[in-house]
Amino acid sequence: MSHRAGRHFLQIPGPTNVPDRVLRAMDRPTIDHRGPDFNRLARAVLDGLKPIFGTHHPVVIYPASGTGAWEAALVNTLSSGDLVLMCETGHFASLWRGLAEKLGLRTEFLPGDWRHGADPAAIEARLAEDTKREIRAVCVVHNETSTGVVSRIPDVRAAIDRTGHPALLMVDTISSLGSIPYRHDDWGVDVTVAGSQKGLMLPPGLSFNAMSQKALVASKTATLPRAYWAWDAMLEPNRAGWFPYTPATNLLYGLHEAIVMLMDEGLDNVFARHARHGEATRRAVRGWGLEVLCADPREFSDSLTAVVLPEGHDADRVRALILDHFDLSLGTGLGRLSGRVFRIGHLGDFNDLTLAGTLSGVEMGLALAGVPIVREGVRAALDFLVESKRPTSLPR
Ligand SMILES: *Cc1c(COP(=O)(O)O)cnc(C)c1O
């Protein structure tokens, strides 16, 4: 491939752009994972992750993609044939369900239209019906990366609580953690699943489980086979800052730096930044005269936006053209949304001018592709960025 000048714009909703600081932090010798320097690093990351998950309990780190942490959540807490209630929010919810089925779990899928989040009322109704308490877990994807829709986890928790049902609540936060507010403890989540390559600004290769006391108790009697994913085998050495097998040392250097960066900016500021960029992006989409896939404004995702193309226009053709002309990668339509939407990632290491560049590339690409748009999207987004800029005190 011939050289392309300037920076590639990687605006898919994960993997996200890895900041130079994180790249530099990883560019170091791999050290003895049974030595004192590693021990300090391990303790720092195991502790440093807790505020990001909003938990006081331990967080387990796997050298694996997010899919591994999905599997870990299920095999540690459930037994063969257990019934799991899942919510059809989109492609990632469907994949998690498929994985659960392969593990020998029985799943029930609450139907969804891929434009809304998990429906707390439907969950409540189904649990209330389950007088025999057969359902062992409710699984929800917090930020459905295929649709740009956020499920309201506190409402789901309240719905479960109203029924008094003992099912565990498991939440996939792979594309929301570190971008959108999330509180594992306060929201009463039993298992949180996360990954490294989205809001945490790392390369792919790490994934995480946070767990509640209730989930730990369930793990004592759960009988699905597990070895590599076993929480107890991980938690025991972790207490002293060690791992049961060779950890992904260099990714942990990067994780340490990413945690420092998130804490330095302040999580609330990180969330406010994402909220502002989410709103600006939606204004751009409306400015173009196009439609945001998410149908409920309470559920808009601030980490990505899925844009619906008018009938007769292939979203993948537009994406290919934008990559070719502007060196900008956008997310493809997944599953049943294939060809119908493209997704703009606005999460991770991202600022006003990255957004301006991204939206400019999209606007030019839509025009080049002959999609009937109004060339007012970028303008609307920039206006909002200016209006919503917090006043800073410049020296006079
Ligand atoms: C990216 C993503 C996954 C899959 O993670 P992998 O690292 O590709 O295994 C699962 N769920 C959600 C919500 C995601 O965004």
PDB file of N, CA and C in Angstrom, residues 209-289:
ATOM      1  N   ASN A 209     -13.441  -8.663  34.645  1.00  0.00           N
ATOM      2  CA  ASN A 209     -14.680  -8.951  35.374  1.00  0.00           C
ATOM      3  C   ASN A 209     -14.613  -8.233  36.711  1.00  0.00           C
ATOM      4  N   ALA A 210     -15.646  -7.444  37.011  1.00  0.00           N
ATOM      5  CA  ALA A 210     -15.851  -6.974  38.382  1.00  0.00           C
ATOM      6  C   ALA A 210     -16.995  -7.819  38.923  1.00  0.00           C
ATOM      7  N   MET A 211     -17.000  -8.088  40.212  1.00  0.00           N
ATOM      8  CA  MET A 211     -18.017  -8.997  40.745  1.00  0.00           C
ATOM      9  C   MET A 211     -18.518  -8.525  42.096  1.00  0.00           C
ATOM     10  N   SER A 212     -19.731  -8.942  42.415  1.00  0.00           N
ATOM     11  CA  SER A 212     -20.322  -8.606  43.709  1.00  0.00           C
ATOM     12  C   SER A 212     -20.087  -9.779  44.664  1.00  0.00           C
ATOM     13  N   GLN A 213     -20.353  -9.544  45.935  1.00  0.00           N
ATOM     14  CA  GLN A 213     -20.282 -10.611  46.931  1.00  0.00           C
ATOM     15  C   GLN A 213     -21.239 -11.749  46.536  1.00  0.00           C
ATOM     16  N   LYS A 214     -22.418 -11.361  46.051  1.00  0.00           N
ATOM     17  CA  LYS A 214     -23.414 -12.364  45.650  1.00  0.00           C
ATOM     18  C   LYS A 214     -22.889 -13.235  44.498  1.00  0.00           C
ATOM     19  N   ALA A 215     -22.181 -12.613  43.559  1.00  0.00           N
ATOM     20  CA  ALA A 215     -21.622 -13.376  42.444  1.00  0.00           C
ATOM     21  C   ALA A 215     -20.528 -14.316  42.956  1.00  0.00           C
ATOM     22  N   LEU A 216     -19.737 -13.856  43.927  1.00  0.00           N
ATOM     23  CA  LEU A 216     -18.689 -14.708  44.490  1.00  0.00           C
ATOM     24  C   LEU A 216     -19.303 -15.905  45.208  1.00  0.00           C
ATOM     25  N   VAL A 217     -20.387 -15.670  45.896  1.00  0.00           N
ATOM     26  CA  VAL A 217     -21.074 -16.782  46.576  1.00  0.00           C
ATOM     27  C   VAL A 217     -21.600 -17.770  45.525  1.00  0.00           C
ATOM     28  N   ALA A 218     -22.193 -17.242  44.458  1.00  0.00           N
ATOM     29  CA  ALA A 218     -22.708 -18.112  43.390  1.00  0.00           C
ATOM     30  C   ALA A 218     -21.580 -18.943  42.777  1.00  0.00           C
ATOM     31  N   SER A 219     -20.380 -18.365  42.717  1.00  0.00           N
ATOM     32  CA  SER A 219     -19.260 -19.076  42.084  1.00  0.00           C
ATOM     33  C   SER A 219     -18.840 -20.309  42.901  1.00  0.00           C
ATOM     34  N   LYS A 220     -19.202 -20.333  44.176  1.00  0.00           N
ATOM     35  CA  LYS A 220     -18.818 -21.483  45.016  1.00  0.00           C
ATOM     36  C   LYS A 220     -19.605 -22.736  44.641  1.00  0.00           C
ATOM     37  N   THR A 221     -20.835 -22.549  44.127  1.00  0.00           N
ATOM     38  CA  THR A 221     -21.662 -23.715  43.825  1.00  0.00           C
ATOM     39  C   THR A 221     -21.876 -23.920  42.326  1.00  0.00           C
ATOM     40  N   ALA A 222     -21.459 -22.942  41.501  1.00  0.00           N
ATOM     41  CA  ALA A 222     -21.627 -23.053  40.050  1.00  0.00           C
ATOM     42  C   ALA A 222     -20.731 -24.177  39.533  1.00  0.00           C
ATOM     43  N   THR A 223     -21.252 -24.956  38.580  1.00  0.00           N
ATOM     44  CA  THR A 223     -20.483 -26.141  38.165  1.00  0.00           C
ATOM     45  C   THR A 223     -20.085 -26.164  36.689  1.00  0.00           C
ATOM     46  N   LEU A 224     -20.321 -25.086  35.931  1.00  0.00           N
ATOM     47  CA  LEU A 224     -19.810 -25.100  34.557  1.00  0.00           C
ATOM     48  C   LEU A 224     -18.290 -25.276  34.627  1.00  0.00           C
ATOM     49  N   PRO A 225     -17.716 -26.098  33.722  1.00  0.00           N
ATOM     50  CA  PRO A 225     -16.262 -26.300  33.781  1.00  0.00           C
ATOM     51  C   PRO A 225     -15.519 -24.982  33.566  1.00  0.00           C
ATOM     52  N   ARG A 226     -14.499 -24.744  34.328  1.00  0.00           N
ATOM     53  CA  ARG A 226     -13.682 -23.538  34.158  1.00  0.00           C
ATOM     54  C   ARG A 226     -12.294 -23.817  34.707  1.00  0.00           C
ATOM     55  N   ALA A 227     -11.305 -23.298  34.011  1.00  0.00           N
ATOM     56  CA  ALA A 227      -9.931 -23.445  34.480  1.00  0.00           C
ATOM     57  C   ALA A 227      -9.232 -22.108  34.280  1.00  0.00           C
ATOM     58  N   TYR A 228      -8.996 -21.766  33.007  1.00  0.00           N
ATOM     59  CA  TYR A 228      -8.331 -20.500  32.681  1.00  0.00           C
ATOM     60  C   TYR A 228      -9.103 -19.306  33.238  1.00  0.00           C
ATOM     61  N   TRP A 229     -10.436 -19.392  33.246  1.00  0.00           N
ATOM     62  CA  TRP A 229     -11.264 -18.249  33.649  1.00  0.00           C
ATOM     63  C   TRP A 229     -11.611 -18.226  35.128  1.00  0.00           C
ATOM     64  N   ALA A 230     -11.166 -19.234  35.874  1.00  0.00           N
ATOM     65  CA  ALA A 230     -11.638 -19.370  37.264  1.00  0.00           C
ATOM     66  C   ALA A 230     -11.259 -18.155  38.110  1.00  0.00           C
ATOM     67  N   TRP A 231     -12.270 -17.518  38.696  1.00  0.00           N
ATOM     68  CA  TRP A 231     -12.028 -16.329  39.522  1.00  0.00           C
ATOM     69  C   TRP A 231     -11.147 -16.659  40.732  1.00  0.00           C
ATOM     70  N   ASP A 232     -11.466 -17.770  41.437  1.00  0.00           N
ATOM     71  CA  ASP A 232     -10.728 -18.038  42.686  1.00  0.00           C
ATOM     72  C   ASP A 232      -9.232 -18.207  42.416  1.00  0.00           C
ATOM     73  N   ALA A 233      -8.900 -18.870  41.286  1.00  0.00           N
ATOM     74  CA  ALA A 233      -7.483 -19.091  40.962  1.00  0.00           C
ATOM     75  C   ALA A 233      -6.776 -17.757  40.668  1.00  0.00           C
ATOM     76  N   MET A 234      -7.555 -16.743  40.278  1.00  0.00           N
ATOM     77  CA  MET A 234      -7.004 -15.429  39.953  1.00  0.00           C
ATOM     78  C   MET A 234      -6.988 -14.536  41.199  1.00  0.00           C
ATOM     79  N   LEU A 235      -8.085 -14.560  41.942  1.00  0.00           N
ATOM     80  CA  LEU A 235      -8.234 -13.641  43.085  1.00  0.00           C
ATOM     81  C   LEU A 235      -7.214 -13.921  44.181  1.00  0.00           C
ATOM     82  N   GLU A 236      -6.927 -15.190  44.395  1.00  0.00           N
ATOM     83  CA  GLU A 236      -6.012 -15.566  45.478  1.00  0.00           C
ATOM     84  C   GLU A 236      -4.616 -14.944  45.271  1.00  0.00           C
ATOM     85  N   PRO A 237      -3.930 -15.231  44.156  1.00  0.00           N
ATOM     86  CA  PRO A 237      -2.622 -14.580  43.954  1.00  0.00           C
ATOM     87  C   PRO A 237      -2.731 -13.057  43.788  1.00  0.00           C
ATOM     88  N   ASN A 238      -3.830 -12.564  43.188  1.00  0.00           N
ATOM     89  CA  ASN A 238      -3.999 -11.107  42.995  1.00  0.00           C
ATOM     90  C   ASN A 238      -3.923 -10.355  44.321  1.00  0.00           C
ATOM     91  N   ARG A 239      -4.402 -10.980  45.386  1.00  0.00           N
ATOM     92  CA  ARG A 239      -4.402 -10.291  46.688  1.00  0.00           C
ATOM     93  C   ARG A 239      -3.013  -9.818  47.072  1.00  0.00           C
ATOM     94  N   ALA A 240      -1.990 -10.564  46.650  1.00  0.00           N
ATOM     95  CA  ALA A 240      -0.611 -10.177  46.959  1.00  0.00           C
ATOM     96  C   ALA A 240       0.085  -9.545  45.745  1.00  0.00           C
ATOM     97  N   GLY A 241      -0.698  -9.251  44.684  1.00  0.00           N
ATOM     98  CA  GLY A 241      -0.111  -8.605  43.514  1.00  0.00           C
ATOM     99  C   GLY A 241       0.553  -9.553  42.536  1.00  0.00           C
ATOM    100  N   TRP A 242       0.083 -10.806  42.489  1.00  0.00           N
ATOM    101  CA  TRP A 242       0.635 -11.778  41.539  1.00  0.00           C
ATOM    102  C   TRP A 242      -0.470 -12.346  40.662  1.00  0.00           C
ATOM    103  N   PHE A 243      -0.035 -13.021  39.591  1.00  0.00           N
ATOM    104  CA  PHE A 243      -0.980 -13.646  38.667  1.00  0.00           C
ATOM    105  C   PHE A 243      -0.708 -15.150  38.598  1.00  0.00           C
ATOM    106  N   PRO A 244      -1.743 -15.952  38.326  1.00  0.00           N
ATOM    107  CA  PRO A 244      -1.557 -17.408  38.302  1.00  0.00           C
ATOM    108  C   PRO A 244      -0.843 -17.899  37.044  1.00  0.00           C
ATOM    109  N   TYR A 245      -0.839 -17.076  35.996  1.00  0.00           N
ATOM    110  CA  TYR A 245      -0.106 -17.432  34.770  1.00  0.00           C
ATOM    111  C   TYR A 245       0.513 -16.160  34.221  1.00  0.00           C
ATOM    112  N   THR A 246       1.308 -16.270  33.173  1.00  0.00           N
ATOM    113  CA  THR A 246       2.048 -15.106  32.692  1.00  0.00           C
ATOM    114  C   THR A 246       1.070 -14.006  32.276  1.00  0.00           C
ATOM    115  N   PRO A 247       1.131 -12.857  32.916  1.00  0.00           N
ATOM    116  CA  PRO A 247       0.214 -11.772  32.562  1.00  0.00           C
ATOM    117  C   PRO A 247       0.705 -11.048  31.301  1.00  0.00           C
ATOM    118  N   ALA A 248      -0.176 -10.213  30.737  1.00  0.00           N
ATOM    119  CA  ALA A 248       0.177  -9.431  29.544  1.00  0.00           C
ATOM    120  C   ALA A 248       0.927  -8.179  30.020  1.00  0.00           C
ATOM    121  N   THR A 249       2.163  -8.385  30.450  1.00  0.00           N
ATOM    122  CA  THR A 249       2.924  -7.343  31.156  1.00  0.00           C
ATOM    123  C   THR A 249       2.897  -5.989  30.451  1.00  0.00           C
ATOM    124  N   ASN A 250       3.173  -5.985  29.144  1.00  0.00           N
ATOM    125  CA  ASN A 250       3.270  -4.686  28.477  1.00  0.00           C
ATOM    126  C   ASN A 250       1.914  -3.984  28.354  1.00  0.00           C
ATOM    127  N   LEU A 251       0.855  -4.775  28.231  1.00  0.00           N
ATOM    128  CA  LEU A 251      -0.473  -4.150  28.236  1.00  0.00           C
ATOM    129  C   LEU A 251      -0.778  -3.584  29.619  1.00  0.00           C
ATOM    130  N   LEU A 252      -0.240  -4.201  30.652  1.00  0.00           N
ATOM    131  CA  LEU A 252      -0.459  -3.675  32.004  1.00  0.00           C
ATOM    132  C   LEU A 252       0.293  -2.352  32.203  1.00  0.00           C
ATOM    133  N   TYR A 253       1.474  -2.206  31.573  1.00  0.00           N
ATOM    134  CA  TYR A 253       2.139  -0.884  31.591  1.00  0.00           C
ATOM    135  C   TYR A 253       1.194   0.161  30.988  1.00  0.00           C
ATOM    136  N   GLY A 254       0.598  -0.220  29.844  1.00  0.00           N
ATOM    137  CA  GLY A 254      -0.315   0.707  29.169  1.00  0.00           C
ATOM    138  C   GLY A 254      -1.539   0.998  30.021  1.00  0.00           C
ATOM    139  N   LEU A 255      -2.057  -0.046  30.661  1.00  0.00           N
ATOM    140  CA  LEU A 255      -3.234   0.134  31.521  1.00  0.00           C
ATOM    141  C   LEU A 255      -2.919   1.103  32.656  1.00  0.00           C
ATOM    142  N   HIS A 256      -1.731   0.951  33.212  1.00  0.00           N
ATOM    143  CA  HIS A 256      -1.344   1.853  34.308  1.00  0.00           C
ATOM    144  C   HIS A 256      -1.367   3.307  33.836  1.00  0.00           C
ATOM    145  N   GLU A 257      -0.802   3.533  32.658  1.00  0.00           N
ATOM    146  CA  GLU A 257      -0.757   4.899  32.122  1.00  0.00           C
ATOM    147  C   GLU A 257      -2.177   5.406  31.806  1.00  0.00           C
ATOM    148  N   ALA A 258      -3.008   4.545  31.263  1.00  0.00           N
ATOM    149  CA  ALA A 258      -4.383   4.952  30.928  1.00  0.00           C
ATOM    150  C   ALA A 258      -5.162   5.325  32.192  1.00  0.00           C
ATOM    151  N   ILE A 259      -4.947   4.564  33.265  1.00  0.00           N
ATOM    152  CA  ILE A 259      -5.636   4.878  34.527  1.00  0.00           C
ATOM    153  C   ILE A 259      -5.159   6.241  35.034  1.00  0.00           C
ATOM    154  N   VAL A 260      -3.854   6.487  34.972  1.00  0.00           N
ATOM    155  CA  VAL A 260      -3.316   7.793  35.397  1.00  0.00           C
ATOM    156  C   VAL A 260      -3.972   8.909  34.577  1.00  0.00           C
ATOM    157  N   MET A 261      -4.094   8.697  33.272  1.00  0.00           N
ATOM    158  CA  MET A 261      -4.670   9.735  32.398  1.00  0.00           C
ATOM    159  C   MET A 261      -6.144   9.993  32.734  1.00  0.00           C
ATOM    160  N   LEU A 262      -6.903   8.919  32.940  1.00  0.00           N
ATOM    161  CA  LEU A 262      -8.333   9.084  33.249  1.00  0.00           C
ATOM    162  C   LEU A 262      -8.522   9.792  34.594  1.00  0.00           C
ATOM    163  N   MET A 263      -7.692   9.421  35.568  1.00  0.00           N
ATOM    164  CA  MET A 263      -7.823  10.026  36.899  1.00  0.00           C
ATOM    165  C   MET A 263      -7.357  11.484  36.881  1.00  0.00           C
ATOM    166  N   ASP A 264      -6.354  11.744  36.066  1.00  0.00           N
ATOM    167  CA  ASP A 264      -5.813  13.079  35.945  1.00  0.00           C
ATOM    168  C   ASP A 264      -6.855  14.029  35.328  1.00  0.00           C
ATOM    169  N   GLU A 265      -7.513  13.569  34.297  1.00  0.00           N
ATOM    170  CA  GLU A 265      -8.588  14.374  33.694  1.00  0.00           C
ATOM    171  C   GLU A 265      -9.790  14.434  34.635  1.00  0.00           C
ATOM    172  N   GLY A 266     -10.002  13.380  35.393  1.00  0.00           N
ATOM    173  CA  GLY A 266     -11.159  13.298  36.300  1.00  0.00           C
ATOM    174  C   GLY A 266     -12.292  12.587  35.581  1.00  0.00           C
ATOM    175  N   LEU A 267     -12.820  11.528  36.193  1.00  0.00           N
ATOM    176  CA  LEU A 267     -13.846  10.732  35.498  1.00  0.00           C
ATOM    177  C   LEU A 267     -15.051  11.579  35.109  1.00  0.00           C
ATOM    178  N   ASP A 268     -15.448  12.499  35.990  1.00  0.00           N
ATOM    179  CA  ASP A 268     -16.618  13.321  35.645  1.00  0.00           C
ATOM    180  C   ASP A 268     -16.345  14.177  34.412  1.00  0.00           C
ATOM    181  N   ASN A 269     -15.123  14.673  34.301  1.00  0.00           N
ATOM    182  CA  ASN A 269     -14.765  15.459  33.111  1.00  0.00           C
ATOM    183  C   ASN A 269     -14.716  14.577  31.866  1.00  0.00           C
ATOM    184  N   VAL A 270     -14.233  13.349  32.054  1.00  0.00           N
ATOM    185  CA  VAL A 270     -14.194  12.404  30.927  1.00  0.00           C
ATOM    186  C   VAL A 270     -15.624  12.148  30.432  1.00  0.00           C
ATOM    187  N   PHE A 271     -16.545  11.927  31.367  1.00  0.00           N
ATOM    188  CA  PHE A 271     -17.939  11.658  30.980  1.00  0.00           C
ATOM    189  C   PHE A 271     -18.563  12.901  30.320  1.00  0.00           C
ATOM    190  N   ALA A 272     -18.268  14.081  30.865  1.00  0.00           N
ATOM    191  CA  ALA A 272     -18.826  15.319  30.295  1.00  0.00           C
ATOM    192  C   ALA A 272     -18.285  15.537  28.877  1.00  0.00           C
ATOM    193  N   ARG A 273     -17.016  15.205  28.684  1.00  0.00           N
ATOM    194  CA  ARG A 273     -16.417  15.340  27.345  1.00  0.00           C
ATOM    195  C   ARG A 273     -17.150  14.430  26.353  1.00  0.00           C
ATOM    196  N   HIS A 274     -17.372  13.182  26.750  1.00  0.00           N
ATOM    197  CA  HIS A 274     -18.074  12.262  25.852  1.00  0.00           C
ATOM    198  C   HIS A 274     -19.520  12.724  25.593  1.00  0.00           C
ATOM    199  N   ALA A 275     -20.171  13.249  26.634  1.00  0.00           N
ATOM    200  CA  ALA A 275     -21.563  13.697  26.465  1.00  0.00           C
ATOM    201  C   ALA A 275     -21.627  14.839  25.446  1.00  0.00           C
ATOM    202  N   ARG A 276     -20.672  15.741  25.550  1.00  0.00           N
ATOM    203  CA  ARG A 276     -20.640  16.895  24.655  1.00  0.00           C
ATOM    204  C   ARG A 276     -20.399  16.435  23.208  1.00  0.00           C
ATOM    205  N   HIS A 277     -19.478  15.505  23.029  1.00  0.00           N
ATOM    206  CA  HIS A 277     -19.176  15.025  21.676  1.00  0.00           C
ATOM    207  C   HIS A 277     -20.327  14.179  21.118  1.00  0.00           C
ATOM    208  N   GLY A 278     -21.015  13.468  22.002  1.00  0.00           N
ATOM    209  CA  GLY A 278     -22.190  12.702  21.553  1.00  0.00           C
ATOM    210  C   GLY A 278     -23.264  13.645  21.031  1.00  0.00           C
ATOM    211  N   GLU A 279     -23.530  14.684  21.798  1.00  0.00           N
ATOM    212  CA  GLU A 279     -24.569  15.649  21.393  1.00  0.00           C
ATOM    213  C   GLU A 279     -24.177  16.366  20.092  1.00  0.00           C
ATOM    214  N   ALA A 280     -22.925  16.775  20.003  1.00  0.00           N
ATOM    215  CA  ALA A 280     -22.481  17.463  18.775  1.00  0.00           C
ATOM    216  C   ALA A 280     -22.643  16.549  17.560  1.00  0.00           C
ATOM    217  N   THR A 281     -22.329  15.274  17.736  1.00  0.00           N
ATOM    218  CA  THR A 281     -22.449  14.327  16.615  1.00  0.00           C
ATOM    219  C   THR A 281     -23.908  14.168  16.193  1.00  0.00           C
ATOM    220  N   ARG A 282     -24.791  14.045  17.183  1.00  0.00           N
ATOM    221  CA  ARG A 282     -26.218  13.898  16.837  1.00  0.00           C
ATOM    222  C   ARG A 282     -26.738  15.146  16.126  1.00  0.00           C
ATOM    223  N   ARG A 283     -26.239  16.313  16.537  1.00  0.00           N
ATOM    224  CA  ARG A 283     -26.656  17.546  15.837  1.00  0.00           C
ATOM    225  C   ARG A 283     -26.173  17.544  14.394  1.00  0.00           C
ATOM    226  N   ALA A 284     -24.967  16.989  14.189  1.00  0.00           N
ATOM    227  CA  ALA A 284     -24.456  16.895  12.817  1.00  0.00           C
ATOM    228  C   ALA A 284     -25.363  16.003  11.987  1.00  0.00           C
ATOM    229  N   VAL A 285     -25.735  14.861  12.554  1.00  0.00           N
ATOM    230  CA  VAL A 285     -26.572  13.912  11.806  1.00  0.00           C
ATOM    231  C   VAL A 285     -27.893  14.571  11.425  1.00  0.00           C
ATOM    232  N   ARG A 286     -28.505  15.265  12.387  1.00  0.00           N
ATOM    233  CA  ARG A 286     -29.768  15.948  12.081  1.00  0.00           C
ATOM    234  C   ARG A 286     -29.543  17.069  11.069  1.00  0.00           C
ATOM    235  N   GLY A 287     -28.408  17.736  11.190  1.00  0.00           N
ATOM    236  CA  GLY A 287     -28.075  18.811  10.253  1.00  0.00           C
ATOM    237  C   GLY A 287     -27.979  18.291   8.818  1.00  0.00           C
ATOM    238  N   TRP A 288     -27.494  17.032   8.679  1.00  0.00           N
ATOM    239  CA  TRP A 288     -27.421  16.443   7.335  1.00  0.00           C
ATOM    240  C   TRP A 288     -28.801  16.020   6.837  1.00  0.00           C
ATOM    241  N   GLY A 289     -29.784  16.024   7.750  1.00  0.00           N
ATOM    242  CA  GLY A 289     -31.113  15.527   7.380  1.00  0.00           C
ATOM    243  C   GLY A 289     -31.184  14.014   7.453  1.00  0.00           C
TER     244      GLY A 289
END
